[in-house]
Short mmCIF file of C-alpha atoms and ligand atoms in Angstrom, two decimals:
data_model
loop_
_atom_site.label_atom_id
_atom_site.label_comp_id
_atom_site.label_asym_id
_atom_site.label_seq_id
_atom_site.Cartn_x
_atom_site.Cartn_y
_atom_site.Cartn_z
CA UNK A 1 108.54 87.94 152.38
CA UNK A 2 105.59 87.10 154.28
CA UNK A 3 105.20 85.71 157.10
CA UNK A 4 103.93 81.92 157.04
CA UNK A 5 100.91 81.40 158.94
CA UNK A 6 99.55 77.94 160.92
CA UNK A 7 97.11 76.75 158.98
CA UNK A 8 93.95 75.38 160.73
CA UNK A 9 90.16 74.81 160.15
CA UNK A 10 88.38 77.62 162.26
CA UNK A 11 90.42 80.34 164.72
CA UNK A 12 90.40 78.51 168.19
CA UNK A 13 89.90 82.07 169.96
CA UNK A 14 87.94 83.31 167.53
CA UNK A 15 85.68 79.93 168.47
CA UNK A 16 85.93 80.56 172.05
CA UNK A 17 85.15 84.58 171.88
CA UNK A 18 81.87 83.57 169.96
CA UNK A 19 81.53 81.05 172.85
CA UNK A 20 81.21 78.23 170.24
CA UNK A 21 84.00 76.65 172.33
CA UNK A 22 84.24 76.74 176.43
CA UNK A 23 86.98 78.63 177.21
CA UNK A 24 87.81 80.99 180.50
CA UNK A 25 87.73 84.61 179.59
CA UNK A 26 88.81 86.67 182.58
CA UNK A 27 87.73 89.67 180.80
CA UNK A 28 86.35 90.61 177.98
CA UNK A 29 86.47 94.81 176.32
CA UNK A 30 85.66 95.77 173.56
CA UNK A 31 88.81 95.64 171.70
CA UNK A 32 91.05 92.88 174.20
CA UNK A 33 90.18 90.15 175.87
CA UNK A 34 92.42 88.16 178.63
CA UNK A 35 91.88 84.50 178.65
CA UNK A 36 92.70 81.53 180.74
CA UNK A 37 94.96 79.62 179.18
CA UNK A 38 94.97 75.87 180.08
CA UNK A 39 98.41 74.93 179.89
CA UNK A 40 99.68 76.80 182.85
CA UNK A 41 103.33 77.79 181.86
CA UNK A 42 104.00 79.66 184.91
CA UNK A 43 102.79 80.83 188.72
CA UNK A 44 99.54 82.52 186.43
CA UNK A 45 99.37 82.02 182.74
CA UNK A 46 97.00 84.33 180.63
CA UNK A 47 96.74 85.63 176.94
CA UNK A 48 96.03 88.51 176.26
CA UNK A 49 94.15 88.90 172.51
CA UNK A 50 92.66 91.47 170.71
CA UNK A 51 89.01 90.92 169.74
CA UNK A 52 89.44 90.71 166.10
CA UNK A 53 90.56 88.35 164.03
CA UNK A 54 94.06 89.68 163.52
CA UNK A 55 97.02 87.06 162.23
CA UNK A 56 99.94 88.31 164.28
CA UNK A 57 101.25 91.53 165.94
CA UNK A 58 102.02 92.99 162.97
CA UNK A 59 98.15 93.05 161.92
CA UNK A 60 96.90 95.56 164.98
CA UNK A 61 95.32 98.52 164.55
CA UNK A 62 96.43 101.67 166.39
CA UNK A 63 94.35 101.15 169.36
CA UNK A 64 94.24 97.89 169.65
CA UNK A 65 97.79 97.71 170.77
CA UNK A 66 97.48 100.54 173.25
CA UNK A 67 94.65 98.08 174.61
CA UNK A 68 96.59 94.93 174.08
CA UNK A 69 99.63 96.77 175.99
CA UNK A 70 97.29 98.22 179.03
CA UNK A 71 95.46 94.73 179.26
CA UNK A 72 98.67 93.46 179.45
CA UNK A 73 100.34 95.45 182.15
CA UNK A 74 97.13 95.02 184.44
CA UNK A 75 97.10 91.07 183.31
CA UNK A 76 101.21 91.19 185.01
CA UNK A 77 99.61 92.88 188.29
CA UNK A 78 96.83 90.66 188.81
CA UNK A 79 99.66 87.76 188.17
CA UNK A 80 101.84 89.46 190.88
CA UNK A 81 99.25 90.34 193.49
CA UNK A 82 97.63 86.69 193.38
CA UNK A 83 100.60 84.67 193.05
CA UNK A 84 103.77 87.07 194.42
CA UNK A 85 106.42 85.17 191.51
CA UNK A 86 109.64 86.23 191.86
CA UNK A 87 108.81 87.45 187.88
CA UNK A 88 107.04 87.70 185.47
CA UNK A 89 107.48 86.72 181.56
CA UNK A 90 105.73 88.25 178.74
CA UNK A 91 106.26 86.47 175.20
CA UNK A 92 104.69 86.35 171.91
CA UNK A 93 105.32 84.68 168.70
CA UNK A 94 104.58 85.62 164.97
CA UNK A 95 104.51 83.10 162.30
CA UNK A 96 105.11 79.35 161.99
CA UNK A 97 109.06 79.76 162.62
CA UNK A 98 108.36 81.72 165.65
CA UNK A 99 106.58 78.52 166.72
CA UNK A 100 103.04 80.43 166.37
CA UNK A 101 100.28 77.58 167.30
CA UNK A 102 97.29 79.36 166.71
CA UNK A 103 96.73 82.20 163.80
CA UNK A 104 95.15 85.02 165.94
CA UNK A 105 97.94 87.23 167.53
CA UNK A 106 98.17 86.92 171.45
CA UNK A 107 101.00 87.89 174.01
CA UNK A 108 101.59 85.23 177.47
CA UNK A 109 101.76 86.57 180.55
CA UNK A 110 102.99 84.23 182.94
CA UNK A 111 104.52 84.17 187.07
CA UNK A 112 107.85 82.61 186.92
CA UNK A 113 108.02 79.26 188.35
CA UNK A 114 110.32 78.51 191.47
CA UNK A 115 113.14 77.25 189.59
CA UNK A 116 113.21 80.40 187.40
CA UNK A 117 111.39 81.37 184.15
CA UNK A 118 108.43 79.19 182.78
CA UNK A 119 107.45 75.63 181.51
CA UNK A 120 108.58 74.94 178.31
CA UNK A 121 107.87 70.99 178.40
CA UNK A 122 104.54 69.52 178.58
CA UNK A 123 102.32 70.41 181.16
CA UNK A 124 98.73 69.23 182.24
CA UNK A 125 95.94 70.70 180.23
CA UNK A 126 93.82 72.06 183.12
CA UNK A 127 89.48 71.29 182.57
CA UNK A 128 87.36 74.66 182.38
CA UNK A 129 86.78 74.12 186.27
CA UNK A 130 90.14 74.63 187.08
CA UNK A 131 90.79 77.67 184.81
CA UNK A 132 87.81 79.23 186.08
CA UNK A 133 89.38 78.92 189.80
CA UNK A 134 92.25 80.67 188.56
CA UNK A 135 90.23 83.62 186.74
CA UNK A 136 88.04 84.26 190.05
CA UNK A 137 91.56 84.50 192.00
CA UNK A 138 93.09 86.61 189.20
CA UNK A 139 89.85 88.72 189.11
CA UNK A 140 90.25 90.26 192.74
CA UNK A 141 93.39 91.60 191.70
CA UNK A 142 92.62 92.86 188.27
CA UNK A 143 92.91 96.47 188.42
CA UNK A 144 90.68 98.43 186.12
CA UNK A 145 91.52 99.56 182.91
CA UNK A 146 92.86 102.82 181.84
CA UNK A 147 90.64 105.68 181.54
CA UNK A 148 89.98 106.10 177.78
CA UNK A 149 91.84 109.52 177.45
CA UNK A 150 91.06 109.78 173.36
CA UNK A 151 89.09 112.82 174.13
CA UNK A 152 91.82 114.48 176.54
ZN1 ZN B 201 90.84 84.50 165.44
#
């Protein structure tokens, strides 16, 4: 059975990547990006997408995750320098019963908060200003990616 997409007009990070939409990108490679997100779950809240169009995590191409899992592991140490949480959560979701919001597959990386795991309620959605302040913060403490080692 497949899984059942969210259906919607045009890819919202597909829009920002093509920077038809303002959006924070922390960083951009050539096969992940790490974005901003503006509703802060947690102490540091950032997705971490591939570049491509792909539906969910089942849909990556061998490389992309080994991007997708490095951009991730530097996107939990930028979260830890910068913000010291006593953890860190990493979630993702696949498919409309997974409670997928937006068709293009992306992981959370998020600080706990002080009472313990992350914001599930509402929470403020933050202008471009203010995710921007939180990229240049997370930036400092982004440490570089891993040596491409395809050739080693
Ligand atoms: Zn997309």
């Amino acid at each position: 059975m497949p899984i059942i997409m969210p259906t919607s007009q045009a890819c919202a990070f597909c829009e920002y990547l093509a920077e038809r939409r303002p959006y924070t990108i922390l960083e951009r490679g050539d096969l992940v990006a790490i974005l901003v997100t503006q509703e802060q779950r947690g102490k540091g809240h950032l997705l971490v997408i591939p570049i491509a169009h792909r539906p969910t995590l089942l849909d990556l191409d061998p490389g992309e995750d080994r991007e997708m899992m490095d951009a991730l592991r530097r996107a939990a140490k930028a979260i830890a320098k910068t913000y010291d949480p006593d953890g860190i959560s990493v979630w993702q979701n696949n498919g409309v019963t997974a409670h997928q919001s937006i068709p293009h597959c992306h992981f959370h990386v998020a600080g706990t908060i002080d009472d313990g795991g992350t914001e599930w309620g509402n929470v403020p959605e933050l202008n471009i200003a203010e995710t921007d302040r939180i990229s240049d913060a997370l930036l400092l403490h982004l440490p570089p990616p891993r040596p491409n080692d395809q050739n080693m």
